[in-house]
Structure formats: structure tokens, C-alpha cells
CSV table of C-alpha atoms and ligand atoms in Angstrom, one decimal:
chain,number,residue,atom,x,y,z
A,1,MET,CA,-9.7,6.1,91.7
A,2,LYS,CA,-10.5,2.5,92.7
A,3,VAL,CA,-8.1,-0.3,92.1
A,4,LEU,CA,-8.5,-4.1,92.1
A,5,VAL,CA,-5.4,-6.3,92.6
A,6,VAL,CA,-6.0,-9.9,91.5
A,7,GLY,CA,-4.1,-12.6,93.4
A,8,GLN,CA,-3.2,-13.7,96.9
A,9,GLY,CA,0.5,-13.9,97.3
A,10,GLY,CA,3.3,-11.7,98.7
A,11,ARG,CA,3.5,-10.0,95.3
A,12,GLU,CA,-0.1,-9.0,95.5
A,13,HIS,CA,0.3,-7.8,99.1
A,14,VAL,CA,3.1,-5.4,98.1
A,15,LEU,CA,1.2,-4.3,95.0
A,16,ALA,CA,-1.9,-3.5,97.0
A,17,TRP,CA,0.1,-1.8,99.8
A,18,LYS,CA,2.0,0.3,97.3
A,19,LEU,CA,-1.1,1.3,95.2
A,20,ALA,CA,-2.9,2.3,98.3
A,21,GLN,CA,-0.2,4.9,99.0
A,22,SER,CA,-1.1,6.8,95.9
A,23,PRO,CA,-2.9,10.1,96.7
A,24,LYS,CA,-5.1,9.4,93.6
A,25,VAL,CA,-6.3,6.0,94.9
A,26,THR,CA,-9.4,6.1,97.2
A,27,ALA,CA,-9.9,2.3,97.5
A,28,VAL,CA,-7.9,-0.9,96.8
A,29,PHE,CA,-9.5,-4.3,96.7
A,30,CYS,CA,-7.7,-7.6,96.5
A,31,ALA,CA,-9.2,-10.8,95.1
A,32,PRO,CA,-9.0,-13.1,96.9
A,33,GLY,CA,-6.1,-11.6,98.9
A,34,ASN,CA,-4.7,-12.9,102.2
A,35,ALA,CA,-4.6,-11.9,105.9
A,36,GLY,CA,-2.1,-9.2,105.1
A,37,THR,CA,-4.1,-7.6,102.3
A,38,ALA,CA,-7.2,-7.8,104.6
A,39,GLU,CA,-5.3,-5.5,107.1
A,40,ASP,CA,-4.1,-3.0,104.5
A,41,VAL,CA,-6.9,-3.0,101.9
A,42,THR,CA,-10.2,-4.8,101.3
A,43,ASN,CA,-10.4,-8.4,100.3
A,44,VAL,CA,-13.0,-9.7,97.9
A,45,PRO,CA,-13.7,-13.5,98.0
A,46,ILE,CA,-13.2,-14.2,94.3
A,47,ALA,CA,-10.6,-16.6,93.0
A,48,ALA,CA,-7.9,-15.1,90.8
A,49,THR,CA,-8.9,-17.3,87.9
A,50,ASP,CA,-12.7,-16.7,88.2
A,51,VAL,CA,-12.7,-14.2,85.3
A,52,PRO,CA,-16.5,-13.8,85.0
A,53,LYS,CA,-16.9,-13.0,88.7
A,54,LEU,CA,-13.9,-10.6,88.6
A,55,ILE,CA,-15.5,-8.7,85.7
A,56,GLU,CA,-18.8,-8.6,87.5
A,57,PHE,CA,-17.2,-7.2,90.6
A,58,ALA,CA,-15.1,-4.6,88.6
A,59,LYS,CA,-18.2,-3.4,86.9
A,60,SER,CA,-20.4,-3.2,90.0
A,61,GLU,CA,-17.8,-1.5,92.1
A,62,GLU,CA,-16.8,0.8,89.2
A,63,ILE,CA,-13.1,-0.2,89.4
A,64,ASP,CA,-10.9,2.2,87.5
A,65,LEU,CA,-7.8,0.0,87.1
A,66,THR,CA,-7.3,-3.8,87.6
A,67,VAL,CA,-3.8,-5.1,88.2
A,68,VAL,CA,-3.2,-8.8,87.7
A,69,GLY,CA,-0.5,-10.4,89.9
A,70,PRO,CA,-0.1,-14.1,89.0
A,71,GLU,CA,0.5,-15.8,85.6
A,72,ALA,CA,-2.4,-18.3,85.7
A,73,PRO,CA,-5.2,-15.7,85.0
A,74,LEU,CA,-3.0,-13.9,82.5
A,75,VAL,CA,-2.3,-17.1,80.5
A,76,VAL,CA,-6.1,-17.9,80.3
A,77,GLY,CA,-6.8,-14.4,79.0
A,78,VAL,CA,-8.1,-12.4,82.0
A,79,VAL,CA,-6.8,-9.2,80.3
A,80,ASP,CA,-8.6,-9.9,77.0
A,81,GLU,CA,-11.8,-10.5,78.8
A,82,PHE,CA,-11.6,-7.3,80.9
A,83,GLN,CA,-10.8,-5.3,77.8
A,84,LYS,CA,-13.8,-6.8,75.9
A,85,ALA,CA,-15.9,-5.8,78.9
A,86,GLY,CA,-14.6,-2.2,78.5
A,87,LEU,CA,-12.5,-2.3,81.7
A,88,ARG,CA,-9.0,-0.9,82.2
A,89,VAL,CA,-6.5,-3.6,83.2
A,90,PHE,CA,-2.7,-3.7,83.5
A,91,GLY,CA,-1.1,-7.0,82.2
A,92,PRO,CA,-0.4,-8.8,79.0
A,93,SER,CA,-3.0,-10.4,76.7
A,94,ALA,CA,-3.2,-14.2,76.5
A,95,SER,CA,-1.2,-14.1,73.3
A,96,ALA,CA,1.5,-12.0,74.8
A,97,ALA,CA,1.4,-14.1,78.1
A,98,ARG,CA,2.6,-17.1,76.0
A,99,LEU,CA,6.1,-15.8,76.7
A,100,GLU,CA,5.6,-17.4,80.1
A,101,GLY,CA,2.8,-19.9,79.4
A,102,SER,CA,4.8,-21.8,76.8
A,103,LYS,CA,8.5,-22.3,77.1
A,104,GLU,CA,8.6,-23.4,73.4
A,105,PHE,CA,7.0,-20.2,72.3
A,106,ALA,CA,9.4,-18.1,74.5
A,107,LYS,CA,12.5,-19.9,73.1
A,108,THR,CA,11.3,-19.6,69.5
A,109,GLN,CA,10.7,-15.9,70.0
A,110,MET,CA,14.1,-15.5,71.5
A,111,ARG,CA,15.7,-17.4,68.6
A,112,ARG,CA,13.9,-15.2,66.1
A,113,ALA,CA,14.8,-12.0,67.9
A,114,ASN,CA,18.4,-13.1,68.4
A,115,VAL,CA,18.2,-12.9,72.2
A,116,PRO,CA,21.0,-14.8,74.0
A,117,THR,CA,19.6,-18.0,75.5
A,118,ALA,CA,20.7,-21.6,76.0
A,119,ASP,CA,20.5,-23.9,72.9
A,120,PHE,CA,17.4,-26.0,73.0
A,121,HIS,CA,15.4,-28.8,71.3
A,122,VAL,CA,11.7,-29.6,71.6
A,123,PHE,CA,10.2,-33.1,71.9
A,124,GLU,CA,6.7,-34.4,71.6
A,125,LYS,CA,7.6,-38.1,71.8
A,126,LEU,CA,9.3,-39.7,74.8
A,127,ALA,CA,11.4,-42.0,72.6
A,128,ASP,CA,12.9,-39.0,70.7
A,129,ALA,CA,13.8,-37.2,73.9
A,130,GLU,CA,15.4,-40.4,75.3
A,131,ASN,CA,17.4,-40.9,72.1
A,132,PHE,CA,18.6,-37.3,72.2
A,133,ILE,CA,19.8,-37.7,75.8
A,134,GLU,CA,21.5,-41.0,75.1
A,135,GLU,CA,23.5,-39.4,72.4
A,136,ARG,CA,24.8,-36.8,74.8
A,137,THR,CA,25.9,-38.7,77.8
A,138,ASP,CA,28.7,-36.4,78.7
A,139,GLU,CA,26.7,-33.1,78.7
A,140,PRO,CA,24.7,-31.8,81.7
A,141,LEU,CA,21.2,-31.0,80.4
A,142,VAL,CA,18.2,-29.1,81.6
A,143,VAL,CA,14.7,-30.7,81.1
A,144,LYS,CA,11.7,-28.4,81.1
A,145,ALA,CA,8.0,-29.1,80.8
A,146,ASP,CA,6.6,-26.8,78.1
A,147,GLY,CA,3.6,-25.4,80.0
A,148,LEU,CA,3.0,-23.8,83.3
A,149,ALA,CA,4.0,-26.1,86.2
A,150,ALA,CA,3.9,-23.7,89.2
A,151,GLY,CA,7.6,-23.1,89.0
A,152,LYS,CA,8.3,-26.9,89.3
A,153,GLY,CA,8.7,-28.0,85.7
A,154,VAL,CA,12.4,-27.6,85.4
A,155,SER,CA,15.1,-30.3,86.2
A,156,VAL,CA,18.7,-29.3,86.1
A,157,CYS,CA,20.4,-32.7,85.4
A,158,GLU,CA,24.1,-33.5,85.9
A,159,THR,CA,23.9,-37.0,84.5
A,160,SER,CA,22.0,-38.6,81.6
A,161,GLU,CA,20.2,-40.9,84.1
A,162,GLU,CA,18.8,-37.8,85.8
A,163,ALA,CA,17.7,-36.4,82.4
A,164,LEU,CA,16.1,-39.7,81.4
A,165,ALA,CA,14.2,-39.8,84.7
A,166,ALA,CA,13.1,-36.2,84.2
A,167,VAL,CA,11.7,-36.7,80.6
A,168,ARG,CA,9.9,-39.9,81.7
A,169,ALA,CA,8.4,-38.2,84.7
A,170,ALA,CA,7.1,-35.3,82.6
A,171,MET,CA,6.1,-37.2,79.4
A,172,ALA,CA,5.1,-40.6,80.6
A,173,ASP,CA,4.0,-40.1,84.2
A,174,ARG,CA,2.7,-36.6,83.5
A,175,VAL,CA,3.7,-35.3,86.9
A,176,PHE,CA,3.1,-31.8,85.6
A,177,GLY,CA,-0.1,-32.8,83.9
A,178,GLU,CA,-0.7,-31.3,80.4
A,179,ALA,CA,2.3,-29.0,80.9
A,180,GLY,CA,4.5,-32.1,80.1
A,181,HIS,CA,2.8,-32.9,76.8
A,182,ARG,CA,5.9,-31.2,75.2
A,183,VAL,CA,9.3,-31.1,76.7
A,184,LEU,CA,12.3,-28.9,76.0
A,185,ILE,CA,15.9,-30.1,76.6
A,186,GLU,CA,18.5,-27.3,76.9
A,187,GLU,CA,22.2,-27.0,77.4
A,188,LYS,CA,23.0,-26.2,81.0
A,189,LEU,CA,24.4,-22.8,81.6
A,190,THR,CA,26.5,-21.8,84.6
A,191,GLY,CA,26.8,-18.5,86.5
A,192,GLN,CA,24.9,-16.4,89.0
A,193,GLU,CA,21.3,-15.6,88.4
A,194,ALA,CA,19.6,-12.2,88.4
A,195,SER,CA,16.1,-11.0,87.7
A,196,ILE,CA,15.5,-7.9,85.6
A,197,LEU,CA,12.0,-6.6,85.4
A,198,ALA,CA,10.5,-3.9,83.2
A,199,ILE,CA,7.2,-2.2,82.8
A,200,VAL,CA,6.2,-2.2,79.1
A,201,ASP,CA,3.4,-0.4,77.3
A,202,GLY,CA,3.8,-2.1,73.9
A,203,ASN,CA,6.6,0.3,72.8
A,204,THR,CA,8.4,1.9,75.8
A,205,ILE,CA,10.4,-0.2,78.2
A,206,LEU,CA,10.8,1.1,81.7
A,207,PRO,CA,13.3,-1.1,83.6
A,208,LEU,CA,13.0,-1.5,87.3
A,209,GLU,CA,15.9,-1.8,89.7
A,210,PRO,CA,17.4,-5.3,89.5
A,211,ALA,CA,16.9,-7.9,92.2
A,212,GLN,CA,18.3,-11.3,93.1
A,213,ASP,CA,16.1,-14.2,94.1
A,214,HIS,CA,17.2,-17.3,96.2
A,215,LYS,CA,15.5,-20.3,94.6
A,216,PRO,CA,17.1,-23.3,96.4
A,217,ALA,CA,15.4,-24.1,99.8
A,218,HIS,CA,18.5,-24.1,102.0
A,219,ASP,CA,21.5,-22.0,103.0
A,220,GLY,CA,24.4,-21.8,100.5
A,221,ASP,CA,22.0,-22.4,97.6
A,222,THR,CA,21.5,-26.1,98.4
A,223,GLY,CA,18.4,-28.3,98.6
A,224,PRO,CA,15.4,-28.5,96.3
A,225,ASN,CA,14.1,-25.6,94.1
A,226,THR,CA,11.4,-23.4,95.5
A,227,GLY,CA,9.3,-20.4,94.3
A,228,GLY,CA,11.9,-18.2,96.0
A,229,MET,CA,13.1,-18.1,99.6
A,230,GLY,CA,14.2,-14.4,99.7
A,231,ALA,CA,15.3,-11.6,97.5
A,232,TYR,CA,17.2,-8.3,97.7
A,233,SER,CA,17.5,-5.2,95.5
A,234,PRO,CA,19.6,-3.8,94.1
A,235,THR,CA,22.2,-6.5,93.3
A,236,PRO,CA,25.8,-5.7,92.6
A,237,LEU,CA,25.7,-8.5,90.1
A,238,VAL,CA,23.9,-6.2,87.7
A,239,THR,CA,26.1,-3.2,87.0
A,240,PRO,CA,24.7,-0.2,85.0
A,241,GLU,CA,26.6,-1.6,82.0
A,242,THR,CA,24.9,-5.0,82.4
A,243,MET,CA,21.5,-3.3,82.8
A,244,ASP,CA,22.1,-1.4,79.5
A,245,ALA,CA,23.2,-4.6,77.8
A,246,VAL,CA,20.1,-6.5,79.0
A,247,VAL,CA,17.8,-3.7,77.8
A,248,GLU,CA,19.5,-3.5,74.4
A,249,ASP,CA,20.1,-7.3,73.7
A,250,VAL,CA,17.1,-8.8,75.5
A,251,LEU,CA,14.2,-6.5,76.3
A,252,VAL,CA,14.2,-4.3,73.2
A,253,PRO,CA,14.5,-7.1,70.7
A,254,ILE,CA,11.8,-9.3,72.3
A,255,VAL,CA,9.3,-6.5,72.7
A,256,HIS,CA,9.8,-5.6,69.0
A,257,GLN,CA,9.5,-9.2,68.0
A,258,MET,CA,6.2,-9.5,69.9
A,259,LYS,CA,4.9,-6.3,68.2
A,260,ARG,CA,6.0,-7.6,64.7
A,261,ASP,CA,4.1,-10.8,65.4
A,262,GLY,CA,0.9,-9.0,66.4
A,263,CYS,CA,1.1,-9.9,70.1
A,264,ILE,CA,2.0,-6.6,71.5
A,265,PHE,CA,3.4,-6.9,75.0
A,266,ARG,CA,1.9,-4.7,77.7
A,267,GLY,CA,2.6,-5.5,81.3
A,268,ILE,CA,5.6,-6.6,83.4
A,269,LEU,CA,8.3,-8.3,81.4
A,270,TYR,CA,10.5,-10.3,83.7
A,271,ALA,CA,13.8,-11.7,82.4
A,272,GLY,CA,15.3,-14.5,84.5
A,273,LEU,CA,19.0,-14.3,83.5
A,274,MET,CA,22.1,-16.3,84.0
A,275,MET,CA,25.3,-14.2,84.1
A,276,THR,CA,27.5,-16.5,82.0
A,277,ASN,CA,31.1,-15.7,81.1
A,278,LYS,CA,29.8,-14.8,77.7
A,279,GLY,CA,27.4,-12.2,79.1
A,280,PRO,CA,23.8,-12.4,80.3
A,281,SER,CA,21.7,-15.2,78.9
A,282,VAL,CA,17.9,-15.6,79.3
A,283,LEU,CA,16.7,-18.6,81.3
A,284,GLU,CA,13.1,-17.7,81.1
A,285,PHE,CA,10.6,-14.9,80.7
A,286,ASN,CA,7.8,-14.3,83.1
A,287,VAL,CA,5.0,-11.9,82.3
A,288,ARG,CA,4.3,-10.6,85.9
A,289,PHE,CA,6.2,-9.3,88.9
A,290,GLY,CA,8.4,-11.9,90.6
A,291,ASP,CA,7.5,-13.2,94.0
A,292,PRO,CA,9.4,-12.4,96.2
A,293,GLU,CA,11.4,-10.0,94.0
A,294,ALA,CA,8.4,-7.6,93.9
A,295,GLN,CA,8.6,-7.0,97.7
A,296,PRO,CA,12.1,-5.5,97.9
A,297,VAL,CA,11.9,-3.8,94.5
A,298,LEU,CA,8.5,-2.1,95.2
A,299,MET,CA,9.5,-1.2,98.7
A,300,ARG,CA,12.3,0.9,97.2
A,301,LEU,CA,10.1,2.6,94.5
A,302,LYS,CA,9.3,6.2,95.4
A,303,THR,CA,7.3,7.1,92.3
A,304,ASP,CA,3.6,6.6,92.5
A,305,LEU,CA,3.0,3.1,91.1
A,306,PHE,CA,-0.6,3.9,90.2
A,307,ASP,CA,0.6,6.7,87.9
A,308,VAL,CA,3.0,4.4,86.2
A,309,LEU,CA,0.6,1.5,85.6
A,310,TRP,CA,-2.1,3.8,84.5
A,311,ALA,CA,0.3,5.5,81.9
A,312,ALA,CA,1.3,2.0,80.8
A,313,THR,CA,-2.3,1.1,80.0
A,314,GLU,CA,-2.5,4.3,77.9
A,315,GLY,CA,0.8,3.7,76.1
A,316,ARG,CA,2.2,6.8,77.6
A,317,LEU,CA,5.3,5.5,79.6
A,318,ARG,CA,7.5,7.6,77.3
A,319,GLU,CA,6.0,10.7,78.7
A,320,LEU,CA,6.8,9.9,82.4
A,321,PRO,CA,9.8,11.4,84.3
A,322,PRO,CA,12.4,8.7,85.3
A,323,LEU,CA,11.4,6.4,88.1
A,324,GLU,CA,12.6,7.5,91.6
A,325,TRP,CA,14.2,5.0,93.9
A,326,ASP,CA,15.1,4.9,97.5
A,327,PRO,CA,18.9,4.5,97.3
A,328,ARG,CA,18.8,2.2,100.3
A,329,PRO,CA,18.9,-1.6,99.6
A,330,ALA,CA,16.0,-3.8,100.7
A,331,VAL,CA,16.1,-7.4,101.8
A,332,CYS,CA,13.1,-9.8,101.9
A,333,VAL,CA,13.3,-13.0,103.9
A,334,VAL,CA,10.7,-15.6,103.2
A,335,MET,CA,9.3,-17.5,106.2
A,336,ALA,CA,8.0,-20.9,105.1
A,337,SER,CA,5.9,-23.8,106.4
A,338,GLU,CA,7.6,-27.0,107.7
A,339,GLY,CA,7.9,-29.4,104.7
A,340,TYR,CA,7.9,-26.8,101.9
A,341,PRO,CA,8.6,-27.2,99.0
A,342,GLY,CA,7.1,-30.6,99.7
A,343,PRO,CA,3.7,-31.2,101.5
A,344,TYR,CA,2.9,-29.0,104.5
A,345,GLU,CA,0.1,-28.4,106.9
A,346,ASN,CA,-2.1,-25.3,106.8
A,347,GLY,CA,-4.1,-23.5,109.4
A,348,LEU,CA,-1.4,-23.0,112.0
A,349,PRO,CA,-1.7,-19.8,114.2
A,350,ILE,CA,1.0,-17.2,113.6
A,351,ARG,CA,2.2,-15.2,116.6
A,352,GLY,CA,4.3,-12.1,117.0
A,353,LEU,CA,3.1,-10.2,113.9
A,354,ALA,CA,2.3,-7.1,116.0
A,355,ASP,CA,5.8,-7.0,117.5
A,356,ALA,CA,7.4,-7.3,114.1
A,357,ALA,CA,5.1,-4.5,112.8
A,358,THR,CA,6.6,-1.9,115.3
A,359,LEU,CA,10.1,-2.0,113.7
A,360,PRO,CA,10.9,1.0,111.5
A,361,ASP,CA,11.5,0.7,107.7
A,362,THR,CA,10.2,-2.9,107.9
A,363,LYS,CA,7.1,-4.5,106.4
A,364,VAL,CA,5.9,-8.0,106.9
A,365,PHE,CA,4.2,-8.9,103.5
A,366,HIS,CA,1.9,-11.9,103.7
A,367,ALA,CA,2.0,-14.6,101.1
A,368,GLY,CA,0.3,-17.8,102.3
A,369,THR,CA,-1.9,-16.6,105.2
A,370,ARG,CA,-5.6,-16.3,105.9
A,371,LEU,CA,-7.8,-15.1,108.8
A,372,ASP,CA,-9.5,-17.6,111.0
A,373,GLY,CA,-11.8,-15.3,112.9
A,374,GLU,CA,-9.4,-12.7,114.3
A,375,GLN,CA,-6.4,-15.1,114.2
A,376,VAL,CA,-3.9,-15.0,111.3
A,377,VAL,CA,-3.1,-18.6,110.3
A,378,THR,CA,-0.8,-20.2,107.7
A,379,ASP,CA,-2.3,-21.0,104.3
A,380,GLY,CA,0.6,-21.9,102.0
A,381,GLY,CA,4.2,-23.1,101.7
A,382,ARG,CA,5.7,-19.6,101.6
A,383,VAL,CA,3.9,-17.8,104.4
A,384,LEU,CA,5.5,-14.4,104.9
A,385,GLY,CA,8.0,-12.1,103.1
A,386,VAL,CA,9.7,-10.1,105.9
A,387,THR,CA,11.2,-7.0,104.1
A,388,ALA,CA,13.4,-4.2,105.4
A,389,LEU,CA,15.3,-1.2,104.1
A,390,GLY,CA,18.7,-0.5,105.5
A,391,ASP,CA,21.6,1.9,105.0
A,392,ASN,CA,23.5,-0.9,103.3
A,393,VAL,CA,22.8,-4.6,102.6
A,394,SER,CA,24.2,-5.7,106.0
A,395,ASP,CA,21.9,-3.3,107.8
A,396,ALA,CA,18.9,-4.3,105.7
A,397,LYS,CA,19.6,-7.9,106.4
A,398,LEU,CA,19.9,-7.3,110.1
A,399,ARG,CA,16.7,-5.4,110.2
A,400,ALA,CA,14.8,-8.1,108.2
A,401,TYR,CA,16.0,-10.9,110.5
A,402,GLN,CA,15.2,-8.8,113.6
A,403,ALA,CA,11.6,-8.7,112.3
A,404,VAL,CA,11.7,-12.4,111.7
A,405,LYS,CA,12.7,-13.1,115.3
A,406,PRO,CA,9.4,-12.4,117.1
A,407,ILE,CA,7.3,-14.2,114.5
A,408,ARG,CA,6.4,-17.8,115.3
A,409,TRP,CA,4.3,-20.8,114.3
A,410,ASP,CA,4.8,-24.5,114.6
A,411,GLY,CA,7.6,-25.5,112.1
A,412,ALA,CA,8.3,-22.0,110.8
A,413,TRP,CA,11.7,-21.7,109.1
A,414,CYS,CA,13.7,-19.4,106.8
A,415,ARG,CA,17.0,-19.3,105.1
A,416,LYS,CA,19.6,-17.5,107.2
A,417,ASP,CA,21.8,-16.2,104.4
A,418,ILE,CA,19.5,-14.1,102.3
A,419,SER,CA,21.6,-11.3,100.6
A,420,ASP,CA,25.0,-12.7,101.7
A,421,LYS,CA,26.1,-12.8,98.1
A,422,ALA,CA,25.6,-9.0,97.9
A,423,ARG,CA,27.3,-8.4,101.2
A,424,GLU,CA,30.4,-10.2,100.1
A,425,SER,CA,31.0,-7.5,97.5
A,426,GLU,CA,30.0,-4.6,99.8
B,501,AMP,P1,13.0,-21.5,85.0
B,501,AMP,O1,11.7,-21.8,85.6
B,501,AMP,O2,13.1,-21.7,83.5
B,501,AMP,O3,13.6,-20.2,85.5
B,501,AMP,O4,14.0,-22.5,85.7
B,501,AMP,C1,14.1,-22.6,87.1
B,501,AMP,C2,15.6,-22.6,87.4
B,501,AMP,O5,16.3,-23.7,86.7
B,501,AMP,C3,16.3,-21.4,87.0
B,501,AMP,O6,16.2,-20.4,88.0
B,501,AMP,C4,17.7,-21.9,87.0
B,501,AMP,O7,18.3,-22.0,88.3
B,501,AMP,C5,17.6,-23.3,86.4
B,501,AMP,N1,17.7,-23.3,85.0
B,501,AMP,C6,16.8,-23.1,84.0
B,501,AMP,N2,17.3,-23.2,82.8
B,501,AMP,C7,18.6,-23.5,82.9
B,501,AMP,C8,19.7,-23.7,82.0
B,501,AMP,N3,19.6,-23.7,80.7
B,501,AMP,N4,21.0,-23.9,82.6
B,501,AMP,C9,21.1,-23.9,83.9
B,501,AMP,N5,20.1,-23.7,84.8
B,501,AMP,C10,18.9,-23.5,84.3
B,502,LIG,N1,10.7,-15.7,92.3
B,502,LIG,C1,10.5,-16.3,91.0
B,502,LIG,C2,9.3,-16.0,90.3
B,502,LIG,O1,8.5,-15.2,90.7
B,502,LIG,O2,9.1,-16.6,89.3
């Protein structure tokens, strides 16, 4: 079988790497991929959102299964177009991908399906949003641009001045472009966050092992929000009881609601959760694997991922035996460019990758890299996801940071405390 992975981040590197391990898979291509996927599989120079070229490639190369990594091509309907062309593809249709593409759609579906989530209001006029905030000066509020904003459209505001500035930036200054045409204002929830991902075939929901991301840039969860500076799996925050509650109260009702509404959900359903004192509450849905959560989660998956994704495209998840997991925890440390999540420089040579690659039970997944001749250079804010398995979380953390040590480029940095929250309860 030949597989095409669409995308170029750390998530796509781990997907390509894992799919290539299947005895059924003879070739894996990654479009456009990065320097890491170039080493493990074959890159194809087609952008992730260039749907006509992707289809042309899949046809000419006789690809058996395409797996779409990022949200942008899903939201514009890459899956619908592949299906129209008679090609097998894993991921949600454009109408199902609205769960991530429109926060208003997601919140409305949650309300209709009775899924626990923060109370919210939608605004299309700046003056209405301003009035709403001015009437609630004593409440912390969260302001969200409705559409996709590369993970940056959310402002958690402690004061009404901050909330007013956030709605003005989104609605008047359009700092997130069209995504800020509509704005949601939510009550602010407190608690620890966890990500629960499941593979869904329209009916059957196969939850994956839980993971915890680290969104703030700096140690101790301080600094600006990022796409994720590291992750580990499993997380003690999600007990088996919590997992059952999330399946029953969140995943099942939303998958059924989507089916009732004629936008059947097939693909990865990712619930970003806040563990509040009243139980888990949904902050957001994503319709694809998390990045960097995919790295530690898939490194622990023992079952053949190809078999599972193939079965999902046939609506046969129910027939599969339970997923098998490596009981050892995995920790992924993201190494980032100087300046990230603000502006940063690309094209800096990365050294020490070969030394890191000699360490056992460790894999350096590439996120923002490319090849400049033979040399691997930086090509993004989040550059590498250094991931290791260990006998316990402390051991996995130690191994991941041992692999970070030899890797260098000008301005490289990482958080030093990835997984400490789990270690506290170990
Ligand atoms: P989102 O893109 O919706 O996941 O939001 C990004 C981050 O903003 C989340 O990971 C949370 O840390 C925070 N956030 C979003 N919604 C809320 C909320 N209602 N209350 C508190 N924090 C939130
Ligand atoms: N790590 C968060 C995300 O993938 O959205």
C-alpha cells in the first residue's frame, strides 16, 4: 500500500514515521514535508492546501490512502475533493471540519448536544461586543475570533480593558483577518488543561491515550501563548473515570449531533478540555491530531496505525481489537527559534542531529525544518519535537532533554519543565 501524508509539521513527521512502520505499507510520501520526513520517507513538493496538485499526485502515484495532518486543507474541503476524485482519504469533510473552522458552529453544536462548555455570546458588531463587556466589568472574559487564526485568535482577559482591546483588535483592526469578522465572548474557566483525541469513523469512537500540551512559551506556564512547547502522554490528570466521562458526556453526544445534522464526523476528533471543579469542560474542538501531542501519543501506539486509519475510512472501527499501547510514558520537548511566538529568522543551520539520533527510545521529530543542500536548516518557529520513552515520566523527561543537549543552532531554546506537572504526582 502507498500512503500520502499531507502537511509539514511535527505531527506529519510522526504520522509518516509511524505509517512507514506498517508491514502493509510499501511507500510513504509527505507533501510538502520537512527535512525529517525527507530522511524517513519521500517528500513531494506540493503545498498542503494545493488540492488539485495533491489529487493529481495521488492519482498518478496510485496512492491507496491519504492522511491529512493540518486543519487548513480540511476546512477548505480537501477530503470532499479527494472523495469526488474516487480517492481514499482519512479526515473530516469540510462540513464536519467546521467543528474547528468556526468556533460559533462548534459552540452551537455543543449547546445543542448538551456538551459541557463555557457560556458564550456571539457578536458581529463591535459596538455590541463593547457594550457586553462594559456591562460585565467584574468578570474575567475570553475573547475568540470565530474563524481559523493559526492558534492565535484567543485572548484570555483578566480586565475589561484587556477584553475591549481584544475585540477591537479582532473586529476593527482585523489582526486575524476574516477570522475576526465574528467574535465570541466566553466566561473564563479555571483548571488544568488536557487533550483527549479519538479516531472516529462516523459511528464508532476509538479514544487515544490522553496527553497534556504546554501552550505558554515559558517555564511555569508563563509568557505568551504558542502552538505548544511540549507534551507528554499519558497524563495523570485524566484518570480512567475522567476518560469514561469525556467519552460519554463529550465525544458520543457531539458525534451523534453531527450525524443527526448530516455532517457525519470521520477523522480525528480532538477535545481540548479544562478540568474544572465541576468536571471536564470543552474549550475547543480540533479536527486533526494535536501538534505536539501526536508525537508522544503515536510514539506509544503499538497497533499498526495504517490498519486503524484504513478501517476508519471503511466505517469498520467497531471490528478492530482494542488499541495496544506501550505502557511507558513519552515526553516531547519542542525546540524553538529565537523570537517565537513572535517574529524569528529562518535558514539557520542545525547541528548535532546525528548525535541525538544515537540515543535509544528517542526520536527527533522535525517540525519547522528544511534541507539546504545536505544541511538541515530551521524553517519555522517550532523547529523540532524531541521525544523519548522512559520507564516513568522522570526517566522519559531525562532522556528527552539528553537528546536536546547536543542539538544546536543560533538562538535555539526550549522550556525546561515539560512534564513536571505529571512528575509531581508520580
Ligand atoms: P483555544 O484555541 O480555544 O483552545 O484556546 C486557546 C487557549 O485559551 C486554551 O488552551 C486555554 O488555555 C485558553 N482558553 C480558551 N477558552 C477558555 C475559557 N473559556 N476559559 C479559560 N481559558 C480559555
Ligand atoms: N497543540 C495544540 C494543537 O495542536 O492545537
